[in-house]
Tab-separated table of C-alpha atoms in Angstrom:
chain	number	residue	atom	x	y	z
A	1	UNK	CA	20.517	-4.769	48.702
A	2	UNK	CA	20.794	-2.004	51.636
A	3	UNK	CA	19.100	-0.735	54.631
A	4	UNK	CA	19.361	1.470	57.825
A	5	UNK	CA	19.419	0.183	61.530
A	6	UNK	CA	19.512	1.784	64.611
A	7	UNK	CA	22.943	0.685	66.791
A	8	UNK	CA	23.004	-0.327	70.424
A	9	UNK	CA	24.547	3.193	71.043
A	10	UNK	CA	21.311	4.830	69.237
A	11	UNK	CA	23.250	5.848	66.259
A	12	UNK	CA	21.891	5.306	62.640
A	13	UNK	CA	23.924	2.998	60.534
A	14	UNK	CA	23.753	2.020	56.914
A	15	UNK	CA	23.703	-1.624	56.349
A	16	UNK	CA	24.780	-3.756	53.124
A	17	UNK	CA	23.337	-7.159	52.931
A	18	UNK	CA	23.998	-10.162	50.922
A	19	UNK	CA	21.963	-13.356	50.481
A	20	UNK	CA	23.020	-16.526	51.838
A	21	UNK	CA	23.667	-19.128	49.056
A	22	UNK	CA	20.992	-21.901	49.202
A	23	UNK	CA	23.509	-24.731	50.408
A	24	UNK	CA	24.842	-22.567	53.461
A	25	UNK	CA	23.103	-23.128	56.610
A	26	UNK	CA	21.935	-19.785	57.853
A	27	UNK	CA	21.448	-18.608	61.591
A	28	UNK	CA	17.971	-19.177	62.421
A	29	UNK	CA	17.796	-17.388	66.172
A	30	UNK	CA	15.917	-14.340	64.580
A	31	UNK	CA	12.399	-14.824	62.809
A	32	UNK	CA	13.868	-12.355	60.084
A	33	UNK	CA	16.710	-14.636	59.230
A	34	UNK	CA	14.178	-17.335	58.888
A	35	UNK	CA	11.796	-15.204	56.303
A	36	UNK	CA	14.513	-13.245	54.593
A	37	UNK	CA	17.764	-15.348	53.970
A	38	UNK	CA	20.208	-12.284	54.398
A	39	UNK	CA	23.240	-11.515	56.727
A	40	UNK	CA	24.877	-8.431	57.776
A	41	UNK	CA	28.351	-7.869	56.041
A	42	UNK	CA	29.288	-4.105	56.987
A	43	UNK	CA	28.126	-0.929	58.457
A	44	UNK	CA	28.842	2.497	57.302
A	45	UNK	CA	29.236	5.599	59.655
A	46	UNK	CA	26.222	7.793	60.353
A	47	UNK	CA	28.203	10.766	58.995
A	48	UNK	CA	28.618	9.002	55.692
A	49	UNK	CA	24.847	8.329	55.668
A	50	UNK	CA	24.099	12.186	56.602
A	51	UNK	CA	26.492	13.314	53.785
A	52	UNK	CA	24.873	11.312	51.236
A	53	UNK	CA	21.363	12.302	52.495
A	54	UNK	CA	22.395	15.890	52.304
A	55	UNK	CA	23.923	15.700	48.755
A	56	UNK	CA	20.302	14.089	47.674
A	57	UNK	CA	18.704	16.818	49.294
A	58	UNK	CA	21.000	19.825	47.756
A	59	UNK	CA	20.523	17.911	44.092
A	60	UNK	CA	17.060	17.911	44.543
A	61	UNK	CA	16.520	21.481	45.806
A	62	UNK	CA	18.705	22.906	42.803
A	63	UNK	CA	16.316	21.140	40.521
A	64	UNK	CA	13.429	23.252	41.973
A	65	UNK	CA	13.414	25.938	39.260
A	66	UNK	CA	15.601	25.092	36.788
A	67	UNK	CA	14.096	27.300	33.757
A	68	UNK	CA	15.096	30.725	34.758
A	69	UNK	CA	12.738	33.640	33.371
A	70	UNK	CA	13.050	37.340	33.404
A	71	UNK	CA	9.891	38.884	34.975
A	72	UNK	CA	8.950	40.436	31.539
A	73	UNK	CA	9.215	37.337	29.466
A	74	UNK	CA	6.239	35.454	31.637
A	75	UNK	CA	3.434	37.772	29.425
A	76	UNK	CA	5.211	36.532	26.228
A	77	UNK	CA	5.092	32.919	26.956
A	78	UNK	CA	1.488	33.221	27.983
A	79	UNK	CA	0.706	35.320	24.604
A	80	UNK	CA	2.556	32.839	22.401
A	81	UNK	CA	0.901	29.983	23.969
A	82	UNK	CA	-2.238	28.421	22.555
A	83	UNK	CA	-3.245	26.604	25.896
A	84	UNK	CA	-2.047	27.878	29.268
A	85	UNK	CA	-3.063	25.895	32.377
A	86	UNK	CA	-2.039	24.833	36.134
A	87	UNK	CA	-1.730	21.053	36.216
A	88	UNK	CA	-0.604	18.162	37.956
A	89	UNK	CA	1.481	15.114	36.014
A	90	UNK	CA	-0.694	11.738	36.012
A	91	UNK	CA	0.954	10.000	33.290
A	92	UNK	CA	3.188	9.575	30.334
A	93	UNK	CA	5.490	7.900	28.075
A	94	UNK	CA	8.874	8.631	26.236
A	95	UNK	CA	11.188	7.031	23.857
A	96	UNK	CA	14.760	7.364	22.285
A	97	UNK	CA	15.744	7.156	18.765
A	98	UNK	CA	18.825	8.636	16.942
A	99	UNK	CA	18.336	10.640	13.668
A	100	UNK	CA	20.432	10.452	10.218
A	101	UNK	CA	22.975	12.375	11.729
A	102	UNK	CA	23.698	10.264	14.852
A	103	UNK	CA	22.041	12.315	17.431
A	104	UNK	CA	20.172	11.118	20.250
A	105	UNK	CA	16.396	12.001	20.261
A	106	UNK	CA	14.537	11.914	23.198
A	107	UNK	CA	10.718	12.405	22.802
A	108	UNK	CA	7.620	11.763	24.606
A	109	UNK	CA	4.135	13.146	26.320
A	110	UNK	CA	3.093	13.794	29.631
A	111	UNK	CA	-0.820	13.930	30.548
A	112	UNK	CA	-1.909	16.354	32.883
A	113	UNK	CA	-5.074	16.837	35.347
A	114	UNK	CA	-5.841	20.428	34.831
A	115	UNK	CA	-6.610	22.456	38.018
A	116	UNK	CA	-7.342	25.769	36.047
A	117	UNK	CA	-7.493	26.442	32.577
A	118	UNK	CA	-6.133	30.040	31.725
A	119	UNK	CA	-6.249	30.317	28.114
A	120	UNK	CA	-7.302	27.955	25.093
A	121	UNK	CA	-10.297	25.592	24.481
A	122	UNK	CA	-8.889	22.030	24.554
A	123	UNK	CA	-11.450	19.308	23.609
A	124	UNK	CA	-11.094	17.619	27.105
A	125	UNK	CA	-10.175	20.607	29.821
A	126	UNK	CA	-9.740	18.593	32.478
A	127	UNK	CA	-7.036	16.169	31.005
A	128	UNK	CA	-4.481	17.713	28.587
A	129	UNK	CA	-1.777	15.684	26.996
A	130	UNK	CA	1.499	17.730	25.725
A	131	UNK	CA	4.619	16.241	24.091
A	132	UNK	CA	8.187	17.176	24.270
A	133	UNK	CA	11.166	16.318	21.858
A	134	UNK	CA	14.672	17.062	22.773
A	135	UNK	CA	17.518	16.445	20.346
A	136	UNK	CA	21.093	15.999	21.235
A	137	UNK	CA	22.824	19.359	20.832
A	138	UNK	CA	19.754	21.518	21.933
A	139	UNK	CA	21.066	24.111	24.609
A	140	UNK	CA	19.385	22.490	27.563
A	141	UNK	CA	19.256	19.103	29.530
A	142	UNK	CA	17.162	16.513	28.129
A	143	UNK	CA	13.927	15.295	29.812
A	144	UNK	CA	10.231	16.584	29.753
A	145	UNK	CA	9.425	18.573	33.117
A	146	UNK	CA	13.056	17.615	34.899
A	147	UNK	CA	11.856	19.696	37.794
A	148	UNK	CA	10.147	17.511	40.849
A	149	UNK	CA	6.859	19.365	41.595
A	150	UNK	CA	3.552	18.559	42.199
A	151	UNK	CA	1.913	21.017	39.851
A	152	UNK	CA	3.246	23.278	37.133
A	153	UNK	CA	2.205	26.062	34.772
A	154	UNK	CA	2.136	24.833	31.339
A	155	UNK	CA	2.370	27.002	28.203
A	156	UNK	CA	1.507	24.710	25.039
A	157	UNK	CA	1.171	25.210	21.370
A	158	UNK	CA	-0.910	23.360	18.612
A	159	UNK	CA	-4.551	22.509	17.655
A	160	UNK	CA	-5.520	19.407	19.122
A	161	UNK	CA	-1.993	17.973	19.417
A	162	UNK	CA	-0.145	20.092	21.849
A	163	UNK	CA	3.624	20.582	22.324
A	164	UNK	CA	5.852	22.507	24.720
A	165	UNK	CA	9.188	24.470	23.946
A	166	UNK	CA	12.305	22.156	23.902
A	167	UNK	CA	14.185	23.940	26.623
A	168	UNK	CA	11.694	26.635	28.276
A	169	UNK	CA	8.716	24.591	29.503
A	170	UNK	CA	9.235	23.330	32.885
A	171	UNK	CA	7.400	25.814	35.224
A	172	UNK	CA	6.809	24.615	38.655
A	173	UNK	CA	4.134	26.553	40.154
A	174	UNK	CA	5.994	27.372	42.870
A	175	UNK	CA	8.755	28.962	40.863
A	176	UNK	CA	5.970	31.252	39.076
A	177	UNK	CA	6.109	34.885	40.362
A	178	UNK	CA	3.031	35.823	42.759
A	179	UNK	CA	2.514	38.628	40.731
A	180	UNK	CA	2.164	36.686	37.352
A	181	UNK	CA	0.053	34.235	39.174
A	182	UNK	CA	-2.143	36.981	40.492
A	183	UNK	CA	-2.610	38.466	37.288
A	184	UNK	CA	-3.779	35.332	35.443
A	185	UNK	CA	-5.724	35.198	33.202
A	186	UNK	CA	-4.506	37.980	30.955
A	187	UNK	CA	-5.176	39.543	27.782
A	188	UNK	CA	-2.620	39.727	25.001
């Protein structure tokens, strides 16, 4: 278990804690030691903590718009879809399997609360569930909607059971060009 502490000199320090064995008498000079039987074992300098936080922040930022789309392709994605909406993910489920050739298959669904419906007539226009399947060897990373975003523009196909494309489906709203956003809905 780890934590952060403000040092006596005002610097931020990362801490690693270990549990005391039950038979070991722990110091009881602090209320925290009475409630949480932990002791401090070492610290990490502030530079290491900041470096770690910077790496995490850069990795998260690089995931912001992972699906590149040329400006002319947005219209084609829209026209090929049965349902197009802006929505916020609210729940989901996923599973792993192997096919007869030993390839890994990841599949699942994600439920969206729909903010704006641009195309289609789903049975429940406020909540739409879309499924996603990835097979080992597909030319993209696994994972449904890998970008970390609060809302997405979703292009899905199907009748009452909607699916998204294997590799070109994760479009955070902030990554959609304003020129395309302002043209929605469009006629095909």
